[in-house]
CSV table of C-alpha atoms in Angstrom, one decimal:
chain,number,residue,atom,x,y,z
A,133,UNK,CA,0.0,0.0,0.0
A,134,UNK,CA,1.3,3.1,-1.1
A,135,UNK,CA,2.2,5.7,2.2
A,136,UNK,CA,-0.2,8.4,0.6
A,137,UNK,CA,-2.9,6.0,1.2
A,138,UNK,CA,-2.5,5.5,4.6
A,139,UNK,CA,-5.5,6.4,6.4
A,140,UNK,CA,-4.5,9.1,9.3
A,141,UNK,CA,-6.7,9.6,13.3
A,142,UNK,CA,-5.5,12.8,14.5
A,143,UNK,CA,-5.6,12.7,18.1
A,144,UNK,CA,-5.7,16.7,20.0
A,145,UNK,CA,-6.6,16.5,23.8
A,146,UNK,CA,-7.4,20.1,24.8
A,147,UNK,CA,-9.0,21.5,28.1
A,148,UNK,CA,-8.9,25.2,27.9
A,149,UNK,CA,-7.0,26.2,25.0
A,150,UNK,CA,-9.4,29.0,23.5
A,151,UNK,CA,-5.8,31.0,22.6
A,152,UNK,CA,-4.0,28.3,21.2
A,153,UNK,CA,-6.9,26.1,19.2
A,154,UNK,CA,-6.8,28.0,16.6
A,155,UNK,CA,-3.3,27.5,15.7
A,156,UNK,CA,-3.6,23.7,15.8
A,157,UNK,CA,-7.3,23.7,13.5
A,158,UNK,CA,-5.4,26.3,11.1
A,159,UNK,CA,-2.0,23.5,10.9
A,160,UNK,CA,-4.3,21.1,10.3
A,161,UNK,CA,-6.5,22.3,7.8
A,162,UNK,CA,-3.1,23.5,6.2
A,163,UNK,CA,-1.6,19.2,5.9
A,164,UNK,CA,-0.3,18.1,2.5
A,165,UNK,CA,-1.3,15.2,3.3
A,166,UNK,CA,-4.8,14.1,1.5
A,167,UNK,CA,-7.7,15.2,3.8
A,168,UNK,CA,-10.1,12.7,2.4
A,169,UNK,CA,-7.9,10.2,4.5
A,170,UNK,CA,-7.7,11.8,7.2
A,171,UNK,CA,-10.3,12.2,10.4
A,172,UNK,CA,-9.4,14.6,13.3
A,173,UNK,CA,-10.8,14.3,17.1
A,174,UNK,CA,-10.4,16.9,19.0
A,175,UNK,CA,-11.2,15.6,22.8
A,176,UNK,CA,-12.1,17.8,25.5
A,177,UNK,CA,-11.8,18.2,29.2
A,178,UNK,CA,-14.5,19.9,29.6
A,179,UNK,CA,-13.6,23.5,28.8
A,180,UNK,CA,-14.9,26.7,30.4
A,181,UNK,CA,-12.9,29.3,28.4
A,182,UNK,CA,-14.8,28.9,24.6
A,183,UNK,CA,-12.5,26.4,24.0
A,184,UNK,CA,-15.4,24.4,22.8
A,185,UNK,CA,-17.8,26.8,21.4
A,186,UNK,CA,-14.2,27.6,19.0
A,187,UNK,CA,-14.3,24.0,18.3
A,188,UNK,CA,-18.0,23.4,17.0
A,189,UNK,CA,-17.3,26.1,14.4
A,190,UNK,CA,-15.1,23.8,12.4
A,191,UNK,CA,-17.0,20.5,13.2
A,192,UNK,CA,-19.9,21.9,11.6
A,193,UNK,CA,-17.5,23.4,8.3
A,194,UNK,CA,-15.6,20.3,8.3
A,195,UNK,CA,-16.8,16.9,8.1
A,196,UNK,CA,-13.2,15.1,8.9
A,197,UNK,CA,-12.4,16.9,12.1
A,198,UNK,CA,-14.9,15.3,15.2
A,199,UNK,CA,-15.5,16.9,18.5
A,200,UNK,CA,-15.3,14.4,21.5
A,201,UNK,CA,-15.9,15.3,25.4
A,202,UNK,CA,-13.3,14.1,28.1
A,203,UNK,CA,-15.4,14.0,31.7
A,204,UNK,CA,-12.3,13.4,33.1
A,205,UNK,CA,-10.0,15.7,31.9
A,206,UNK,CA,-6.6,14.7,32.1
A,207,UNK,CA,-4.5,13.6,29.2
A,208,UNK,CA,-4.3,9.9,28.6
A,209,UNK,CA,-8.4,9.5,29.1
A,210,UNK,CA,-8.5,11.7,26.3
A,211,UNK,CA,-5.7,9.8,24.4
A,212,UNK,CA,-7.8,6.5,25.0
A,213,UNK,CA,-11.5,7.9,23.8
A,214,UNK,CA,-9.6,9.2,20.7
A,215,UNK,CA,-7.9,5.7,20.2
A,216,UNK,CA,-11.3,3.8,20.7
A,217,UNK,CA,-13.0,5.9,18.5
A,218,UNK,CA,-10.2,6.4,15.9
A,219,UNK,CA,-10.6,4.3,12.5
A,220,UNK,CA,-7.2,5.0,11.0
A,221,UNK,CA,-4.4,2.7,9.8
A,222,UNK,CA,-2.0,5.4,11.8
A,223,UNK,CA,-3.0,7.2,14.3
A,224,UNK,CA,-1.1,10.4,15.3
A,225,UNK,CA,-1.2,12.3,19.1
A,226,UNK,CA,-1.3,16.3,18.6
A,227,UNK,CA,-0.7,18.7,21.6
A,228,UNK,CA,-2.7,22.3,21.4
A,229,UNK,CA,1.0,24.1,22.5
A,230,UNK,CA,2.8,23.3,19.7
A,231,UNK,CA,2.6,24.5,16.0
A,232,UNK,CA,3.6,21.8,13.1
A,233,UNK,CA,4.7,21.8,9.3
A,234,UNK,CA,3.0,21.6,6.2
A,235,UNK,CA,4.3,18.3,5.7
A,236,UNK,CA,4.0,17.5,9.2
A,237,UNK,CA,1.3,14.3,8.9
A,238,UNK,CA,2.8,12.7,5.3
A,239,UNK,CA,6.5,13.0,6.5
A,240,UNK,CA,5.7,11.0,10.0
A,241,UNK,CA,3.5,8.4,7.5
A,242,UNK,CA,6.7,7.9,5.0
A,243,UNK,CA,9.0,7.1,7.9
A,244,UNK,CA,6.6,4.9,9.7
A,245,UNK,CA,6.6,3.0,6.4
A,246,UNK,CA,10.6,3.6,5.7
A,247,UNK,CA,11.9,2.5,8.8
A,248,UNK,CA,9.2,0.0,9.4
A,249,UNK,CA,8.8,1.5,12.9
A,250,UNK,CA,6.1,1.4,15.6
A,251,UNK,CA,6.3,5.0,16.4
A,252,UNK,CA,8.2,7.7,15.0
A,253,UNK,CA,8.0,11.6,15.6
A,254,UNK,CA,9.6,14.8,15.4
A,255,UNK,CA,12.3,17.2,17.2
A,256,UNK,CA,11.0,19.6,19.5
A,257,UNK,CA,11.8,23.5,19.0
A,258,UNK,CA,11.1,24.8,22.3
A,259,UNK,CA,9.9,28.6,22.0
A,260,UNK,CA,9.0,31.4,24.5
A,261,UNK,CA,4.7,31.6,24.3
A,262,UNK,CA,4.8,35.3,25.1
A,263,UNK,CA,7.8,38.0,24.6
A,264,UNK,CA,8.8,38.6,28.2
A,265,UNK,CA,12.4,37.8,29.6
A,266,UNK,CA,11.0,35.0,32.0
A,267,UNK,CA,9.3,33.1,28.5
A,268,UNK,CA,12.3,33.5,26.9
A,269,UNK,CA,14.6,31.9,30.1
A,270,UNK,CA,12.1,29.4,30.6
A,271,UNK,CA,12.7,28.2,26.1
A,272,UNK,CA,15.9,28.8,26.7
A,273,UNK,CA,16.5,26.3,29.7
A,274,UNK,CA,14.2,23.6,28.0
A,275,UNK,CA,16.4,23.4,24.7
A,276,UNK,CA,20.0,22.7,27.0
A,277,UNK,CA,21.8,19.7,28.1
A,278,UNK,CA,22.0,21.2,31.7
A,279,UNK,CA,18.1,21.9,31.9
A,280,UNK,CA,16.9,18.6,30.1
A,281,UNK,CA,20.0,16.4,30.1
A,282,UNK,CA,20.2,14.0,27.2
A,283,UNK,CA,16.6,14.0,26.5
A,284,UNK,CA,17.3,13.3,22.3
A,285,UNK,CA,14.0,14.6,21.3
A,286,UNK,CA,14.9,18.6,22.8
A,287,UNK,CA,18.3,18.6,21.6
A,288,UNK,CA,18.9,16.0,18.1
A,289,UNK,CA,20.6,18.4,15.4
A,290,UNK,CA,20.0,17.4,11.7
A,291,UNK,CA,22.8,16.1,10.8
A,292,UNK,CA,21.3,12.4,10.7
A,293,UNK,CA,18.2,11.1,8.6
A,294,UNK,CA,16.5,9.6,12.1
A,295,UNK,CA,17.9,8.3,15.3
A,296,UNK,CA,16.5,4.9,17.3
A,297,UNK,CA,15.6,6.4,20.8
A,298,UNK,CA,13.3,5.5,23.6
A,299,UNK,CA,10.4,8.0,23.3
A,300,UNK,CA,9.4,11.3,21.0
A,301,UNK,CA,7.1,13.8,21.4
A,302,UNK,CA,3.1,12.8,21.3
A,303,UNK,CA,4.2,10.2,18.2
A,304,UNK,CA,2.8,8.6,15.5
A,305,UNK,CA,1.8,5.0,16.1
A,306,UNK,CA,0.4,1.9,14.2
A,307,UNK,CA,-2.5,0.8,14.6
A,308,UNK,CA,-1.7,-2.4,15.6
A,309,UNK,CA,0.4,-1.4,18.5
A,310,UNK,CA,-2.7,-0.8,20.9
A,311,UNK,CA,-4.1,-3.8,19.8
A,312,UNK,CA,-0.9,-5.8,20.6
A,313,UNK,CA,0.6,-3.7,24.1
A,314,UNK,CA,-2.7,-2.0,25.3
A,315,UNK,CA,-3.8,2.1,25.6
A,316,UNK,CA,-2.1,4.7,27.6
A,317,UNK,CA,-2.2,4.1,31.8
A,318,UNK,CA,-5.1,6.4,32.6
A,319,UNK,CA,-3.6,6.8,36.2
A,320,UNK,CA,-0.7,8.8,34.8
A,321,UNK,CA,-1.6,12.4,34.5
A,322,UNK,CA,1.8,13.1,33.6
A,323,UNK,CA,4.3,10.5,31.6
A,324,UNK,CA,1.6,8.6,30.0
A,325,UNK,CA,4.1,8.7,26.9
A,326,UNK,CA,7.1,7.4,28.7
A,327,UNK,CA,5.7,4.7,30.3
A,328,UNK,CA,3.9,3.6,27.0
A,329,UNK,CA,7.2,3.5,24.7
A,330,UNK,CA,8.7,2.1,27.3
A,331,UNK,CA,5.9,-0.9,27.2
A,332,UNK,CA,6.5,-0.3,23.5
A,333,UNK,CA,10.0,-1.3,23.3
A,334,UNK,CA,10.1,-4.2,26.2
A,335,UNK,CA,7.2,-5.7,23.7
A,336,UNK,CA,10.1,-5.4,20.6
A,337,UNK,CA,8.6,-1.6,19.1
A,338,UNK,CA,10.9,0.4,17.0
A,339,UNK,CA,10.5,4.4,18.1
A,340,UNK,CA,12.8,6.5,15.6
A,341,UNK,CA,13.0,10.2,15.6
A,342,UNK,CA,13.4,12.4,12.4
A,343,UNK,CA,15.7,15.3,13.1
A,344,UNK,CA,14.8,17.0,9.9
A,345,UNK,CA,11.4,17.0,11.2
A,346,UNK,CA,10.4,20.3,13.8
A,347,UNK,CA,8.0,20.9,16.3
A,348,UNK,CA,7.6,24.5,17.2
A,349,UNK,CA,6.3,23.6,21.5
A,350,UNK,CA,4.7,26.6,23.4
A,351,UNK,CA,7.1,26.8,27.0
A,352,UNK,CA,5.1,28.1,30.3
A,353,UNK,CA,5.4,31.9,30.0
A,354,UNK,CA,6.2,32.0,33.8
A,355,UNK,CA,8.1,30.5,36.7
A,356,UNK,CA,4.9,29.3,38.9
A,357,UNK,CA,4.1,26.7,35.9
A,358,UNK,CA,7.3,25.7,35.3
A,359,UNK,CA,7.1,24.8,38.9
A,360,UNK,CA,3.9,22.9,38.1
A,361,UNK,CA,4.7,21.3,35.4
A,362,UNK,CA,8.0,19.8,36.4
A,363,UNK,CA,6.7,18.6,39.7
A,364,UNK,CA,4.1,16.8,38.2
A,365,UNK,CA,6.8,14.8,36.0
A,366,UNK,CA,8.5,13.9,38.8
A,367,UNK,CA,5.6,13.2,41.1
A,368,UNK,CA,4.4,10.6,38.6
A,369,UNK,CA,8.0,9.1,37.8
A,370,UNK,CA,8.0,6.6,40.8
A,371,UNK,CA,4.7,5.2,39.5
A,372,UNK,CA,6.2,4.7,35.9
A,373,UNK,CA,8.8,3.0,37.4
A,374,UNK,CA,6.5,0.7,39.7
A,375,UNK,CA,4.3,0.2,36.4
A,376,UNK,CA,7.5,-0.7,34.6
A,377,UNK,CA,9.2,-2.7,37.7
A,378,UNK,CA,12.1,-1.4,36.6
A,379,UNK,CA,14.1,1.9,36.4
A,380,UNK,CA,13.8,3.8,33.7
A,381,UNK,CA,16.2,6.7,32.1
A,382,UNK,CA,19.3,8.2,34.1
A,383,UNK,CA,18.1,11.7,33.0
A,384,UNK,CA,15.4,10.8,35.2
A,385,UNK,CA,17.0,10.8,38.6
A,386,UNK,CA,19.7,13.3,38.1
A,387,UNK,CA,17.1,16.0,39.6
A,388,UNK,CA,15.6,13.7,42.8
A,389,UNK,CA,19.9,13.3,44.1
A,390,UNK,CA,20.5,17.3,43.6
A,391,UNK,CA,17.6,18.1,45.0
A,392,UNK,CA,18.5,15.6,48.6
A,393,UNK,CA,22.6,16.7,47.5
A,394,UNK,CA,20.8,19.7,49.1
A,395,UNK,CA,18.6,18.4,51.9
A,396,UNK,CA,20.8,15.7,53.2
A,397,UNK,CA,24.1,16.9,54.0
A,398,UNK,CA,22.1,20.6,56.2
A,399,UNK,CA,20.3,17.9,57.9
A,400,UNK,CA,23.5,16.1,58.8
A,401,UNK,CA,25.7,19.4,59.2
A,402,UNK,CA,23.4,19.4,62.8
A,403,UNK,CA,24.9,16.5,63.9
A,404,UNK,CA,28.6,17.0,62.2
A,405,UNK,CA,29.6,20.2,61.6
A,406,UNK,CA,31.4,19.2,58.5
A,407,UNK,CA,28.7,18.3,56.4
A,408,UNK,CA,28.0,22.0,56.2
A,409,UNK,CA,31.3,21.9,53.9
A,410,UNK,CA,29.8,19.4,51.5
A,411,UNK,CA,27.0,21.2,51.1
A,412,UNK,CA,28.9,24.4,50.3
A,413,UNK,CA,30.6,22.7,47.4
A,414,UNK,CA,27.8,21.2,45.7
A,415,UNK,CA,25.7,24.3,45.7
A,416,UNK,CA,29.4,26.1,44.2
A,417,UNK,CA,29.2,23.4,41.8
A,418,UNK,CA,25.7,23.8,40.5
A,419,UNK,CA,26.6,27.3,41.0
A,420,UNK,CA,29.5,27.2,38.3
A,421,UNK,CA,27.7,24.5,36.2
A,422,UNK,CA,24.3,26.9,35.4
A,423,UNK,CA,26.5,30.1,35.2
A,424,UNK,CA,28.4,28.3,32.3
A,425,UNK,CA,25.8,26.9,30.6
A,426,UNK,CA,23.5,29.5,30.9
A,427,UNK,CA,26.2,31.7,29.6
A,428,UNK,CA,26.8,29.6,26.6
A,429,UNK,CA,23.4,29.1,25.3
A,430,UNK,CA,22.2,32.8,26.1
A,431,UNK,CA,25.3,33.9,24.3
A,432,UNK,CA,24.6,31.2,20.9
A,433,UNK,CA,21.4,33.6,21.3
A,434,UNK,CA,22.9,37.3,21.6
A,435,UNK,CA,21.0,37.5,24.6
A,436,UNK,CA,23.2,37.6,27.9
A,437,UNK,CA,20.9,39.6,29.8
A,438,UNK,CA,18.8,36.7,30.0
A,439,UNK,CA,21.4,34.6,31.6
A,440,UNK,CA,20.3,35.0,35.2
A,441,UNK,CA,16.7,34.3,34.3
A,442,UNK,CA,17.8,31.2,32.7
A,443,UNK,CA,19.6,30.2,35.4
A,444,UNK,CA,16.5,31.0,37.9
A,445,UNK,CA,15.1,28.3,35.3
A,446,UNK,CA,17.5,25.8,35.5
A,447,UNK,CA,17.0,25.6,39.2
A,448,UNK,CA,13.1,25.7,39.2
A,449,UNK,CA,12.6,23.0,36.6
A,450,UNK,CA,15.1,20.7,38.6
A,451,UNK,CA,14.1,21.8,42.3
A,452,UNK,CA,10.5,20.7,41.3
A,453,UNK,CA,11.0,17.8,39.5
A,454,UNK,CA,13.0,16.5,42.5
A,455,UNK,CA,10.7,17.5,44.8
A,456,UNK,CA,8.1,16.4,42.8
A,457,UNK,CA,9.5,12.6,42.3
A,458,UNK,CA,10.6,12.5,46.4
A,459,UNK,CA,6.4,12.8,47.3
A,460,UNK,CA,5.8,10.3,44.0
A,461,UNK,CA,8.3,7.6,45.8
A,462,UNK,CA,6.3,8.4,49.6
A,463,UNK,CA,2.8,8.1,47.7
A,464,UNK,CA,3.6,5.4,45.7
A,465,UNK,CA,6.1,3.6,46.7
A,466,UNK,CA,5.6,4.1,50.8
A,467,UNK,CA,1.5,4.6,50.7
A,468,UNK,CA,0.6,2.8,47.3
A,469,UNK,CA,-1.9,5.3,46.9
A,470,UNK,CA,-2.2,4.5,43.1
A,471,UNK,CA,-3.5,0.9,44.8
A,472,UNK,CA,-6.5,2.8,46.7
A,473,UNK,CA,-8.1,5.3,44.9
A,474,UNK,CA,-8.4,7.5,41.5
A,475,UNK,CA,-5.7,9.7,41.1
A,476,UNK,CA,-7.5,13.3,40.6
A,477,UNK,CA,-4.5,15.4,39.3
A,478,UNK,CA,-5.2,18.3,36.8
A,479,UNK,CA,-2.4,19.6,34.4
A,480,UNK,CA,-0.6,22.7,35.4
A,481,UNK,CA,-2.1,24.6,31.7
């Protein structure tokens, strides 16, 4: 079967994106890729902005895109009524914050056929959402090795074709992949994705990623929701990990030993005065380390005033995600809370 034949579900989980729904209808409607083979459903989580009133415009104008209600909000129920519903050969996962190419759809289909991979998907351009110095720190931080560590998908150049790695960002799937591992854990509000490749590849799944292939992602315009945000990917890393019986990445656990390379040795310096020393050399260190690469990649930018903000980033995103995956391992791991009831967690849009 030709690639061009392929028959495409667009999956786009929303809850109160009236300011960015636009953007994704318009990429969409703008697709090389043949519309009579392709269906889009937009699910949402129950919306109180216009989101949805926006929405019913273009259901009513266009018969291929498919309005779907989400009672419960979060993410990966919305990723699973789209996947039940969906009656594609491929189906793809679209985020609201993030704006895509013309050829976005048909070049994800040609190297799902090429490489004759499970899941394939493109490189993420992190950009500030609004034009103050904080949005710009906060893109800034999320495109560098020190803010994100070796996470391929932020940082792959394009100096390859595609790259074997262990997830992408919202991916393109076959078919035949739910049917053979299953749909995306509903009790993870945040690193449905993660655990799912992971799944993926344990059950023999290819995941490639095309460098040549950008994403244009929407960053938190401030502080506070980078906060969120990160915190919530920790917080939800422990339960990946239980799902998984197993660890997972190294990038992954970098943040949790800072953050108690911080905790640990005050606690001690009560008891043995000493320990005060180590702690004054590892905040030196991560001192030096943000100062340099905050330096370096506000200076690739000709933007060096920003370089305290982005170091104010670098410690946020890291301080929360540590924090946030210390309280995952007590809930989890110490209280099995996952094991009593619904986890009621809403995204930090």
């Amino acid at each position: 079967m030709n690639q061009l034949s392929k028959y495409v579900s667009l999956i786009v989980p929303c809850r109160n994106e009236v300011n960015y729904i636009p953007f994704i209808i318009k990429n969409i409607l703008e697709q090389n890729y043949p519309k009579e083979l392709i269906e889009v459903f937009i699910i949402d989580g129950l919306s109180d902005d216009g989101t949805v009133e926006y929405i019913q415009k273009f259901v009513h104008k266009y018969n291929f895109i498919k309005f779907l209600n989400n009672p419960y909000k979060v993410v990966p129920y919305a990723l699973n009524i789209g996947i039940k519903n969906a009656k594609g050969d491929i189906i793809i996962r679209l985020d609201a914050h993030a704006e895509y190419p013309k050829n976005y759809i048909s070049t994800l289909v040609n190297y799902l056929e090429k490489l004759n991979a499970d899941n394939v998907g493109g490189v993420w351009e992190t950009v500030p959402s609004v034009n103050t110095h904080k949005a710009k720190s906060i893109a800034i931080a999320l495109s560098s090795p020190f803010g994100v560590g070796d996470a391929t998908y932020r940082l792959a150049s394009s100096d390859v074709e595609y790259i074997e790695v262990d997830t992408v960002p919202f991916g393109c799937y076959r078919r035949d992949v739910f049917d053979r591992i299953g749909l995306f854990d509903e009790q993870l509000t945040r690193n449905q994705d993660n655990e799912f490749n992971e799944r993926l590849r344990k059950a023999g799944g290819k995941i490639y990623l095309i460098p040549s292939l950008k994403i244009k992602y929407y960053a938190r315009e401030n502080y506070s929701k980078l906060y969120k945000m990160f915190f919530q990917y920790g917080y939800f890393g422990p339960l990946v990990d239980l799902k998984l019986k197993k660890p997972t990445r190294l990038r992954r656990y970098i943040p949790t030993a800072f953050v108690l390379s911080l905790i640990m040795p005050l606690l001690l310096s009560l008891l043995f005065y000493p320990f005060l020393y180590l702690w004054v050399f590892t905040v030196s260190l991560y001192l030096i380390a943000s100062v340099t690469f905050g330096t370096y990649e506000c200076r690739k930018r000709d933007s060096v005033q920003l370089v305290p903000y982005v170091m104010w980033a670098y410690f946020v995103s890291h301080v929360s995600y540590g924090l946030g995956y210390l309280k995952g391992v007590f809930d989890f791991m110490i209280l099995k809370k996952h094991l009593k009831s619904k986890l009621d967690v809403e995204l930090s849009r």
